[in-house]
């Protein structure tokens, strides 16, 4: 299934980098799933003739949990355990959702949206700002997220602020899934992923983990992944915090990206399929009522 022609989009450029973004819309948006934050879905991003983000999946429907692209983010659910069947819980960047039964929360399931909140979108030549307001019986917030291309630099900044406008503390995690698709290259020996610690943990790894090798803080592929194969490591840092500084290189095309955040990583997950590589850095969020939590991620694109 292809998206409708009138899917809301925006294009930004700073003269060096050009990116196309899908915009949140409860009726016509490209992504209407309940797993990921609706703001800032990057359809494509180009620099010096190279592409860094793009479509990595075959199956598409608007509500499919991972029919999404680019440096997309997911927040842990708020209030799910306390909600009774037909009660509501919250996913930041999505809205208030209905818990249908007694089953544990499953990010791969679509949950009916009880209250999508309100979105305000401000576009400029080099940036788009998203503001999501949600007033819920248990939790309320104002979430601001801006994707901005830095002047005279091949860099994308994603700046966030989350204000707790409700009466309960907000305690959750967020991570960026980073669906990197560099020049449409298959996942394999052409990719190198670097982390700021030398000892990476492969404990609990799933999938074809024999295709991956760890060396001096780098994750290397020994062979290409076949269609349908994947690699998953649940915690590369083995519970230790880590500086937010990750590099993804494609040595076949010479294109790469350095990802730097201003908060420590509390958990480092890694997943890849045959079409995308995805380091998933988590940060922890705790916000008392009336307080605001802010964080920023910089994507520095380059060509060797």
PDB file of C-alpha atoms in Angstrom:
ATOM      1  CA  UNK A   1       0.000   0.000   0.000  1.00  0.00           C
ATOM      2  CA  UNK A   2       1.346   3.426  -0.947  1.00  0.00           C
ATOM      3  CA  UNK A   3       0.682   6.613   1.030  1.00  0.00           C
ATOM      4  CA  UNK A   4      -1.976   8.965  -0.259  1.00  0.00           C
ATOM      5  CA  UNK A   5      -0.795  11.819  -2.445  1.00  0.00           C
ATOM      6  CA  UNK A   6      -1.876  14.406   0.127  1.00  0.00           C
ATOM      7  CA  UNK A   7       0.254  13.049   2.982  1.00  0.00           C
ATOM      8  CA  UNK A   8       1.429  16.187   4.840  1.00  0.00           C
ATOM      9  CA  UNK A   9       5.136  16.895   4.224  1.00  0.00           C
ATOM     10  CA  UNK A  10       7.754  19.598   4.649  1.00  0.00           C
ATOM     11  CA  UNK A  11      11.165  20.131   3.073  1.00  0.00           C
ATOM     12  CA  UNK A  12      14.088  21.881   4.763  1.00  0.00           C
ATOM     13  CA  UNK A  13      17.542  22.879   3.498  1.00  0.00           C
ATOM     14  CA  UNK A  14      20.562  24.911   4.577  1.00  0.00           C
ATOM     15  CA  UNK A  15      22.221  24.826   1.155  1.00  0.00           C
ATOM     16  CA  UNK A  16      24.312  21.783   2.085  1.00  0.00           C
ATOM     17  CA  UNK A  17      21.812  19.280   3.443  1.00  0.00           C
ATOM     18  CA  UNK A  18      18.303  18.739   2.119  1.00  0.00           C
ATOM     19  CA  UNK A  19      15.699  16.731   4.035  1.00  0.00           C
ATOM     20  CA  UNK A  20      12.055  15.808   3.540  1.00  0.00           C
ATOM     21  CA  UNK A  21       9.894  15.304   6.624  1.00  0.00           C
ATOM     22  CA  UNK A  22       6.495  13.716   7.135  1.00  0.00           C
ATOM     23  CA  UNK A  23       4.234  15.773   9.396  1.00  0.00           C
ATOM     24  CA  UNK A  24       1.924  14.399  12.128  1.00  0.00           C
ATOM     25  CA  UNK A  25      -1.747  14.251  11.196  1.00  0.00           C
ATOM     26  CA  UNK A  26      -4.343  12.014  12.862  1.00  0.00           C
ATOM     27  CA  UNK A  27      -6.324  11.644   9.611  1.00  0.00           C
ATOM     28  CA  UNK A  28      -3.788  11.814   6.756  1.00  0.00           C
ATOM     29  CA  UNK A  29      -0.342  11.397   8.323  1.00  0.00           C
ATOM     30  CA  UNK A  30       2.118   8.932   6.797  1.00  0.00           C
ATOM     31  CA  UNK A  31       2.714   7.402  10.248  1.00  0.00           C
ATOM     32  CA  UNK A  32      -0.268   6.857  12.538  1.00  0.00           C
ATOM     33  CA  UNK A  33       1.038   3.980  14.632  1.00  0.00           C
ATOM     34  CA  UNK A  34       1.153   4.062  18.422  1.00  0.00           C
ATOM     35  CA  UNK A  35       4.755   3.007  19.008  1.00  0.00           C
ATOM     36  CA  UNK A  36       6.867   5.962  17.849  1.00  0.00           C
ATOM     37  CA  UNK A  37       6.676   9.717  18.384  1.00  0.00           C
ATOM     38  CA  UNK A  38       4.837  11.236  15.385  1.00  0.00           C
ATOM     39  CA  UNK A  39       7.071  14.323  15.176  1.00  0.00           C
ATOM     40  CA  UNK A  40      10.112  14.524  12.933  1.00  0.00           C
ATOM     41  CA  UNK A  41       9.774  11.484  10.663  1.00  0.00           C
ATOM     42  CA  UNK A  42      12.547  11.955   8.063  1.00  0.00           C
ATOM     43  CA  UNK A  43      11.575  10.535   4.680  1.00  0.00           C
ATOM     44  CA  UNK A  44      14.958  11.318   3.068  1.00  0.00           C
ATOM     45  CA  UNK A  45      18.113  13.273   3.875  1.00  0.00           C
ATOM     46  CA  UNK A  46      20.818  14.066   1.301  1.00  0.00           C
ATOM     47  CA  UNK A  47      24.314  15.535   1.533  1.00  0.00           C
ATOM     48  CA  UNK A  48      26.881  15.700  -1.288  1.00  0.00           C
ATOM     49  CA  UNK A  49      24.955  13.189  -3.373  1.00  0.00           C
ATOM     50  CA  UNK A  50      24.724  10.651  -0.516  1.00  0.00           C
ATOM     51  CA  UNK A  51      21.581   9.598   1.359  1.00  0.00           C
ATOM     52  CA  UNK A  52      21.521   8.738   5.058  1.00  0.00           C
ATOM     53  CA  UNK A  53      17.886   7.996   5.893  1.00  0.00           C
ATOM     54  CA  UNK A  54      15.137   6.381   3.851  1.00  0.00           C
ATOM     55  CA  UNK A  55      12.630   3.579   3.481  1.00  0.00           C
ATOM     56  CA  UNK A  56      13.969   0.275   4.838  1.00  0.00           C
ATOM     57  CA  UNK A  57      10.780  -1.857   5.031  1.00  0.00           C
ATOM     58  CA  UNK A  58       8.590  -3.622   2.450  1.00  0.00           C
ATOM     59  CA  UNK A  59       5.166  -3.614   4.103  1.00  0.00           C
ATOM     60  CA  UNK A  60       3.397  -0.310   4.697  1.00  0.00           C
ATOM     61  CA  UNK A  61       0.163   0.657   6.393  1.00  0.00           C
ATOM     62  CA  UNK A  62      -0.209   3.954   8.317  1.00  0.00           C
ATOM     63  CA  UNK A  63      -0.812   2.207  11.659  1.00  0.00           C
ATOM     64  CA  UNK A  64       1.942  -0.421  11.405  1.00  0.00           C
ATOM     65  CA  UNK A  65       4.251  -0.056  14.408  1.00  0.00           C
ATOM     66  CA  UNK A  66       7.512   0.317  12.443  1.00  0.00           C
ATOM     67  CA  UNK A  67       6.373   1.726   9.069  1.00  0.00           C
ATOM     68  CA  UNK A  68       8.549   4.746   9.790  1.00  0.00           C
ATOM     69  CA  UNK A  69      11.913   6.193   8.755  1.00  0.00           C
ATOM     70  CA  UNK A  70      14.851   8.254   9.926  1.00  0.00           C
ATOM     71  CA  UNK A  71      15.978   9.218  13.437  1.00  0.00           C
ATOM     72  CA  UNK A  72      12.622   8.435  15.073  1.00  0.00           C
ATOM     73  CA  UNK A  73      11.990   8.263  18.812  1.00  0.00           C
ATOM     74  CA  UNK A  74       9.924   6.187  21.203  1.00  0.00           C
ATOM     75  CA  UNK A  75       8.939   6.924  24.793  1.00  0.00           C
ATOM     76  CA  UNK A  76       8.056   4.316  27.381  1.00  0.00           C
ATOM     77  CA  UNK A  77       4.308   4.145  28.202  1.00  0.00           C
ATOM     78  CA  UNK A  78       2.952   6.174  31.121  1.00  0.00           C
ATOM     79  CA  UNK A  79       0.320   4.641  33.363  1.00  0.00           C
ATOM     80  CA  UNK A  80      -0.147   1.364  31.489  1.00  0.00           C
ATOM     81  CA  UNK A  81       0.236  -0.884  34.542  1.00  0.00           C
ATOM     82  CA  UNK A  82      -2.350   1.113  36.494  1.00  0.00           C
ATOM     83  CA  UNK A  83      -4.869   1.261  33.656  1.00  0.00           C
ATOM     84  CA  UNK A  84      -7.694  -1.257  33.693  1.00  0.00           C
ATOM     85  CA  UNK A  85      -9.060  -2.740  30.444  1.00  0.00           C
ATOM     86  CA  UNK A  86     -10.800   0.053  28.501  1.00  0.00           C
ATOM     87  CA  UNK A  87      -8.877   2.550  30.620  1.00  0.00           C
ATOM     88  CA  UNK A  88      -6.230   4.849  29.162  1.00  0.00           C
ATOM     89  CA  UNK A  89      -2.471   5.299  29.271  1.00  0.00           C
ATOM     90  CA  UNK A  90      -0.121   7.739  27.535  1.00  0.00           C
ATOM     91  CA  UNK A  91       2.548   7.552  24.854  1.00  0.00           C
ATOM     92  CA  UNK A  92       4.382  10.873  24.528  1.00  0.00           C
ATOM     93  CA  UNK A  93       4.260  12.166  20.970  1.00  0.00           C
ATOM     94  CA  UNK A  94       1.215  10.013  20.188  1.00  0.00           C
ATOM     95  CA  UNK A  95      -1.491  10.716  22.769  1.00  0.00           C
ATOM     96  CA  UNK A  96      -3.772   8.965  25.230  1.00  0.00           C
ATOM     97  CA  UNK A  97      -4.364   5.329  24.241  1.00  0.00           C
ATOM     98  CA  UNK A  98      -6.881   2.684  25.294  1.00  0.00           C
ATOM     99  CA  UNK A  99      -5.695  -0.454  27.059  1.00  0.00           C
ATOM    100  CA  UNK A 100      -7.897  -3.198  25.564  1.00  0.00           C
ATOM    101  CA  UNK A 101      -7.175  -6.122  27.905  1.00  0.00           C
ATOM    102  CA  UNK A 102      -5.041  -7.513  30.730  1.00  0.00           C
ATOM    103  CA  UNK A 103      -2.067  -8.383  28.504  1.00  0.00           C
ATOM    104  CA  UNK A 104       1.301  -6.697  29.172  1.00  0.00           C
ATOM    105  CA  UNK A 105       2.209  -3.649  27.099  1.00  0.00           C
ATOM    106  CA  UNK A 106       3.446  -4.585  23.634  1.00  0.00           C
ATOM    107  CA  UNK A 107       5.091  -1.891  21.465  1.00  0.00           C
ATOM    108  CA  UNK A 108       4.347  -3.917  18.337  1.00  0.00           C
ATOM    109  CA  UNK A 109       0.562  -3.730  18.909  1.00  0.00           C
ATOM    110  CA  UNK A 110      -1.660  -0.870  17.724  1.00  0.00           C
ATOM    111  CA  UNK A 111      -3.680   0.651  20.601  1.00  0.00           C
ATOM    112  CA  UNK A 112      -6.830   2.683  19.858  1.00  0.00           C
ATOM    113  CA  UNK A 113      -6.208   6.413  20.300  1.00  0.00           C
ATOM    114  CA  UNK A 114      -8.629   7.908  22.826  1.00  0.00           C
ATOM    115  CA  UNK A 115      -7.170  11.422  22.709  1.00  0.00           C
ATOM    116  CA  UNK A 116      -4.578  12.423  20.079  1.00  0.00           C
ATOM    117  CA  UNK A 117      -3.895  15.754  21.758  1.00  0.00           C
ATOM    118  CA  UNK A 118      -3.204  18.832  19.633  1.00  0.00           C
ATOM    119  CA  UNK A 119      -0.294  19.467  17.278  1.00  0.00           C
ATOM    120  CA  UNK A 120       1.083  22.885  16.330  1.00  0.00           C
ATOM    121  CA  UNK A 121       3.623  22.897  13.501  1.00  0.00           C
ATOM    122  CA  UNK A 122       5.820  25.856  12.534  1.00  0.00           C
ATOM    123  CA  UNK A 123       7.839  25.657   9.324  1.00  0.00           C
ATOM    124  CA  UNK A 124      10.871  27.670   8.253  1.00  0.00           C
ATOM    125  CA  UNK A 125      13.349  27.222   5.400  1.00  0.00           C
ATOM    126  CA  UNK A 126      15.843  25.280   7.504  1.00  0.00           C
ATOM    127  CA  UNK A 127      13.713  23.895  10.332  1.00  0.00           C
ATOM    128  CA  UNK A 128      10.375  22.552  11.506  1.00  0.00           C
ATOM    129  CA  UNK A 129       9.094  22.880  15.076  1.00  0.00           C
ATOM    130  CA  UNK A 130       6.488  20.492  16.466  1.00  0.00           C
ATOM    131  CA  UNK A 131       4.512  21.182  19.661  1.00  0.00           C
ATOM    132  CA  UNK A 132       2.284  18.450  21.076  1.00  0.00           C
ATOM    133  CA  UNK A 133      -0.054  19.254  23.949  1.00  0.00           C
ATOM    134  CA  UNK A 134      -1.932  16.541  25.800  1.00  0.00           C
ATOM    135  CA  UNK A 135      -4.336  16.965  28.707  1.00  0.00           C
ATOM    136  CA  UNK A 136      -5.146  13.538  30.168  1.00  0.00           C
ATOM    137  CA  UNK A 137      -6.827  12.431  33.388  1.00  0.00           C
ATOM    138  CA  UNK A 138      -3.565  10.924  34.664  1.00  0.00           C
ATOM    139  CA  UNK A 139      -0.763  12.706  32.754  1.00  0.00           C
ATOM    140  CA  UNK A 140      -0.439  15.967  30.855  1.00  0.00           C
ATOM    141  CA  UNK A 141       2.469  17.569  29.018  1.00  0.00           C
ATOM    142  CA  UNK A 142       3.736  20.067  26.482  1.00  0.00           C
ATOM    143  CA  UNK A 143       6.273  18.418  24.196  1.00  0.00           C
ATOM    144  CA  UNK A 144       8.401  20.590  21.892  1.00  0.00           C
ATOM    145  CA  UNK A 145      10.650  19.127  19.231  1.00  0.00           C
ATOM    146  CA  UNK A 146      12.573  21.035  16.584  1.00  0.00           C
ATOM    147  CA  UNK A 147      14.501  19.591  13.635  1.00  0.00           C
ATOM    148  CA  UNK A 148      16.928  22.276  12.438  1.00  0.00           C
ATOM    149  CA  UNK A 149      19.775  22.209   9.922  1.00  0.00           C
ATOM    150  CA  UNK A 150      22.801  24.101  11.236  1.00  0.00           C
ATOM    151  CA  UNK A 151      23.913  27.095   9.204  1.00  0.00           C
ATOM    152  CA  UNK A 152      26.920  26.393   6.936  1.00  0.00           C
ATOM    153  CA  UNK A 153      27.383  22.887   8.375  1.00  0.00           C
ATOM    154  CA  UNK A 154      26.208  19.402   7.300  1.00  0.00           C
ATOM    155  CA  UNK A 155      24.428  18.939  10.621  1.00  0.00           C
ATOM    156  CA  UNK A 156      20.894  18.225  11.803  1.00  0.00           C
ATOM    157  CA  UNK A 157      19.982  19.219  15.356  1.00  0.00           C
ATOM    158  CA  UNK A 158      17.008  17.627  17.096  1.00  0.00           C
ATOM    159  CA  UNK A 159      16.157  19.736  20.151  1.00  0.00           C
ATOM    160  CA  UNK A 160      13.537  18.568  22.654  1.00  0.00           C
ATOM    161  CA  UNK A 161      11.792  19.914  25.718  1.00  0.00           C
ATOM    162  CA  UNK A 162       9.114  18.138  27.738  1.00  0.00           C
ATOM    163  CA  UNK A 163       7.130  20.100  30.309  1.00  0.00           C
ATOM    164  CA  UNK A 164       5.030  18.227  32.848  1.00  0.00           C
ATOM    165  CA  UNK A 165       1.740  20.162  32.924  1.00  0.00           C
ATOM    166  CA  UNK A 166      -0.075  17.482  34.929  1.00  0.00           C
ATOM    167  CA  UNK A 167      -0.246  16.539  38.602  1.00  0.00           C
ATOM    168  CA  UNK A 168       1.769  13.307  38.514  1.00  0.00           C
ATOM    169  CA  UNK A 169       5.516  12.920  38.044  1.00  0.00           C
ATOM    170  CA  UNK A 170       6.583  11.721  34.609  1.00  0.00           C
ATOM    171  CA  UNK A 171       9.114   8.901  34.808  1.00  0.00           C
ATOM    172  CA  UNK A 172      10.005   7.185  31.560  1.00  0.00           C
ATOM    173  CA  UNK A 173      12.737   6.526  29.027  1.00  0.00           C
ATOM    174  CA  UNK A 174      13.205   7.618  25.461  1.00  0.00           C
ATOM    175  CA  UNK A 175      15.491   6.391  22.711  1.00  0.00           C
ATOM    176  CA  UNK A 176      16.163   7.158  19.083  1.00  0.00           C
ATOM    177  CA  UNK A 177      15.835   4.122  16.829  1.00  0.00           C
ATOM    178  CA  UNK A 178      18.136   5.661  14.169  1.00  0.00           C
ATOM    179  CA  UNK A 179      17.014   3.744  11.121  1.00  0.00           C
ATOM    180  CA  UNK A 180      20.178   4.483   9.124  1.00  0.00           C
ATOM    181  CA  UNK A 181      20.003   3.582   5.448  1.00  0.00           C
ATOM    182  CA  UNK A 182      23.233   4.941   3.961  1.00  0.00           C
ATOM    183  CA  UNK A 183      23.125   5.079   0.165  1.00  0.00           C
ATOM    184  CA  UNK A 184      20.701   2.121   0.168  1.00  0.00           C
ATOM    185  CA  UNK A 185      23.606  -0.196   1.007  1.00  0.00           C
ATOM    186  CA  UNK A 186      22.798  -3.652   2.435  1.00  0.00           C
ATOM    187  CA  UNK A 187      23.794  -4.410   6.013  1.00  0.00           C
ATOM    188  CA  UNK A 188      27.170  -6.132   5.959  1.00  0.00           C
ATOM    189  CA  UNK A 189      30.953  -5.611   6.002  1.00  0.00           C
ATOM    190  CA  UNK A 190      30.603  -2.131   4.509  1.00  0.00           C
ATOM    191  CA  UNK A 191      29.166  -0.856   7.796  1.00  0.00           C
ATOM    192  CA  UNK A 192      31.154   0.021  10.924  1.00  0.00           C
ATOM    193  CA  UNK A 193      29.476   1.309  14.091  1.00  0.00           C
ATOM    194  CA  UNK A 194      31.700   2.945  16.730  1.00  0.00           C
ATOM    195  CA  UNK A 195      30.901   3.516  20.402  1.00  0.00           C
ATOM    196  CA  UNK A 196      32.834   5.521  23.049  1.00  0.00           C
ATOM    197  CA  UNK A 197      33.701   2.469  25.160  1.00  0.00           C
ATOM    198  CA  UNK A 198      36.110  -0.312  24.264  1.00  0.00           C
ATOM    199  CA  UNK A 199      34.307  -3.234  25.938  1.00  0.00           C
ATOM    200  CA  UNK A 200      30.906  -3.974  24.385  1.00  0.00           C
ATOM    201  CA  UNK A 201      28.639  -6.682  25.793  1.00  0.00           C
ATOM    202  CA  UNK A 202      27.098  -9.288  23.500  1.00  0.00           C
ATOM    203  CA  UNK A 203      25.121 -10.848  26.369  1.00  0.00           C
ATOM    204  CA  UNK A 204      21.569 -11.755  25.405  1.00  0.00           C
ATOM    205  CA  UNK A 205      22.201 -11.284  21.694  1.00  0.00           C
ATOM    206  CA  UNK A 206      19.559 -12.698  19.345  1.00  0.00           C
ATOM    207  CA  UNK A 207      19.314 -13.367  15.635  1.00  0.00           C
ATOM    208  CA  UNK A 208      22.317 -14.077  13.419  1.00  0.00           C
ATOM    209  CA  UNK A 209      24.821 -12.767  15.965  1.00  0.00           C
ATOM    210  CA  UNK A 210      27.592 -14.895  14.479  1.00  0.00           C
ATOM    211  CA  UNK A 211      27.707 -12.340  11.626  1.00  0.00           C
ATOM    212  CA  UNK A 212      28.884  -9.621  14.014  1.00  0.00           C
ATOM    213  CA  UNK A 213      32.313  -8.992  15.546  1.00  0.00           C
ATOM    214  CA  UNK A 214      33.230  -6.578  18.355  1.00  0.00           C
ATOM    215  CA  UNK A 215      36.666  -4.955  18.398  1.00  0.00           C
ATOM    216  CA  UNK A 216      37.930  -1.901  20.337  1.00  0.00           C
ATOM    217  CA  UNK A 217      34.511  -0.311  20.742  1.00  0.00           C
ATOM    218  CA  UNK A 218      33.459  -1.088  17.179  1.00  0.00           C
ATOM    219  CA  UNK A 219      30.695  -3.306  15.857  1.00  0.00           C
ATOM    220  CA  UNK A 220      31.726  -4.945  12.572  1.00  0.00           C
ATOM    221  CA  UNK A 221      29.884  -7.257  10.180  1.00  0.00           C
ATOM    222  CA  UNK A 222      31.559 -10.394   8.899  1.00  0.00           C
ATOM    223  CA  UNK A 223      28.923 -11.115   6.234  1.00  0.00           C
ATOM    224  CA  UNK A 224      25.878  -9.467   4.728  1.00  0.00           C
ATOM    225  CA  UNK A 225      22.534 -10.174   6.384  1.00  0.00           C
ATOM    226  CA  UNK A 226      20.058 -11.968   4.140  1.00  0.00           C
ATOM    227  CA  UNK A 227      16.491 -10.739   3.754  1.00  0.00           C
ATOM    228  CA  UNK A 228      14.516 -11.683   6.859  1.00  0.00           C
ATOM    229  CA  UNK A 229      17.614 -11.922   9.064  1.00  0.00           C
ATOM    230  CA  UNK A 230      18.297  -9.561  11.944  1.00  0.00           C
ATOM    231  CA  UNK A 231      20.757  -8.896  14.755  1.00  0.00           C
ATOM    232  CA  UNK A 232      19.741  -7.734  18.229  1.00  0.00           C
ATOM    233  CA  UNK A 233      21.770  -6.886  21.337  1.00  0.00           C
ATOM    234  CA  UNK A 234      19.677  -5.728  24.334  1.00  0.00           C
ATOM    235  CA  UNK A 235      22.392  -3.850  26.269  1.00  0.00           C
ATOM    236  CA  UNK A 236      25.828  -3.255  24.756  1.00  0.00           C
ATOM    237  CA  UNK A 237      27.006  -1.348  27.851  1.00  0.00           C
ATOM    238  CA  UNK A 238      25.906  -4.085  30.274  1.00  0.00           C
ATOM    239  CA  UNK A 239      24.107  -1.629  32.536  1.00  0.00           C
ATOM    240  CA  UNK A 240      26.796   1.073  32.602  1.00  0.00           C
ATOM    241  CA  UNK A 241      26.128   4.639  31.469  1.00  0.00           C
ATOM    242  CA  UNK A 242      27.920   5.894  28.379  1.00  0.00           C
ATOM    243  CA  UNK A 243      28.682   9.193  26.665  1.00  0.00           C
ATOM    244  CA  UNK A 244      26.269   9.944  23.833  1.00  0.00           C
ATOM    245  CA  UNK A 245      28.680   9.699  20.913  1.00  0.00           C
ATOM    246  CA  UNK A 246      28.130   7.120  18.153  1.00  0.00           C
ATOM    247  CA  UNK A 247      29.549   6.947  14.626  1.00  0.00           C
ATOM    248  CA  UNK A 248      28.109   4.981  11.702  1.00  0.00           C
ATOM    249  CA  UNK A 249      30.330   4.609   8.622  1.00  0.00           C
ATOM    250  CA  UNK A 250      29.735   3.003   5.269  1.00  0.00           C
ATOM    251  CA  UNK A 251      33.199   2.276   3.899  1.00  0.00           C
ATOM    252  CA  UNK A 252      31.879   1.256   0.468  1.00  0.00           C
ATOM    253  CA  UNK A 253      30.433   4.689  -0.315  1.00  0.00           C
ATOM    254  CA  UNK A 254      32.490   6.829   2.088  1.00  0.00           C
ATOM    255  CA  UNK A 255      29.430   8.347   3.744  1.00  0.00           C
ATOM    256  CA  UNK A 256      29.113   8.489   7.507  1.00  0.00           C
ATOM    257  CA  UNK A 257      27.423  10.215  10.415  1.00  0.00           C
ATOM    258  CA  UNK A 258      28.466  11.085  13.953  1.00  0.00           C
ATOM    259  CA  UNK A 259      25.627  11.242  16.503  1.00  0.00           C
ATOM    260  CA  UNK A 260      26.252  13.313  19.644  1.00  0.00           C
ATOM    261  CA  UNK A 261      23.767  13.919  22.472  1.00  0.00           C
ATOM    262  CA  UNK A 262      23.962  16.156  25.535  1.00  0.00           C
ATOM    263  CA  UNK A 263      22.654  13.508  27.972  1.00  0.00           C
ATOM    264  CA  UNK A 264      24.310  10.299  29.100  1.00  0.00           C
ATOM    265  CA  UNK A 265      23.117   7.046  27.584  1.00  0.00           C
ATOM    266  CA  UNK A 266      21.549   4.855  30.282  1.00  0.00           C
ATOM    267  CA  UNK A 267      21.148   1.801  28.041  1.00  0.00           C
ATOM    268  CA  UNK A 268      22.574   1.016  24.607  1.00  0.00           C
ATOM    269  CA  UNK A 269      20.530  -1.332  22.403  1.00  0.00           C
ATOM    270  CA  UNK A 270      21.506  -2.382  18.894  1.00  0.00           C
ATOM    271  CA  UNK A 271      19.296  -3.818  16.149  1.00  0.00           C
ATOM    272  CA  UNK A 272      19.720  -4.270  12.428  1.00  0.00           C
ATOM    273  CA  UNK A 273      17.998  -5.964   9.535  1.00  0.00           C
ATOM    274  CA  UNK A 274      19.338  -6.573   6.047  1.00  0.00           C
ATOM    275  CA  UNK A 275      18.367  -3.018   5.036  1.00  0.00           C
ATOM    276  CA  UNK A 276      19.110  -0.805   8.042  1.00  0.00           C
ATOM    277  CA  UNK A 277      21.500  -0.417  10.977  1.00  0.00           C
ATOM    278  CA  UNK A 278      20.056   0.940  14.221  1.00  0.00           C
ATOM    279  CA  UNK A 279      22.028   1.870  17.318  1.00  0.00           C
ATOM    280  CA  UNK A 280      19.343   2.722  19.897  1.00  0.00           C
ATOM    281  CA  UNK A 281      20.634   4.955  22.732  1.00  0.00           C
ATOM    282  CA  UNK A 282      18.289   5.335  25.704  1.00  0.00           C
ATOM    283  CA  UNK A 283      18.116   8.219  28.143  1.00  0.00           C
ATOM    284  CA  UNK A 284      16.158   8.360  31.416  1.00  0.00           C
ATOM    285  CA  UNK A 285      13.559  11.064  32.039  1.00  0.00           C
ATOM    286  CA  UNK A 286      12.163  12.167  35.406  1.00  0.00           C
ATOM    287  CA  UNK A 287      10.017  15.315  35.585  1.00  0.00           C
ATOM    288  CA  UNK A 288       8.078  16.631  38.555  1.00  0.00           C
ATOM    289  CA  UNK A 289       4.813  18.535  37.922  1.00  0.00           C
ATOM    290  CA  UNK A 290       5.538  22.023  36.575  1.00  0.00           C
ATOM    291  CA  UNK A 291       9.118  21.146  35.624  1.00  0.00           C
ATOM    292  CA  UNK A 292      10.720  20.818  32.175  1.00  0.00           C
ATOM    293  CA  UNK A 293      13.315  18.342  30.890  1.00  0.00           C
ATOM    294  CA  UNK A 294      15.374  19.219  27.807  1.00  0.00           C
ATOM    295  CA  UNK A 295      17.798  17.285  25.624  1.00  0.00           C
ATOM    296  CA  UNK A 296      19.445  17.571  22.219  1.00  0.00           C
ATOM    297  CA  UNK A 297      20.907  15.254  19.580  1.00  0.00           C
ATOM    298  CA  UNK A 298      23.231  16.405  16.770  1.00  0.00           C
ATOM    299  CA  UNK A 299      23.662  14.430  13.540  1.00  0.00           C
ATOM    300  CA  UNK A 300      26.934  15.402  11.851  1.00  0.00           C
ATOM    301  CA  UNK A 301      27.027  14.063   8.282  1.00  0.00           C
ATOM    302  CA  UNK A 302      30.251  13.674   6.316  1.00  0.00           C
ATOM    303  CA  UNK A 303      31.807  12.055   3.256  1.00  0.00           C
ATOM    304  CA  UNK A 304      35.303  10.590   3.417  1.00  0.00           C
TER     305      UNK A 304
END
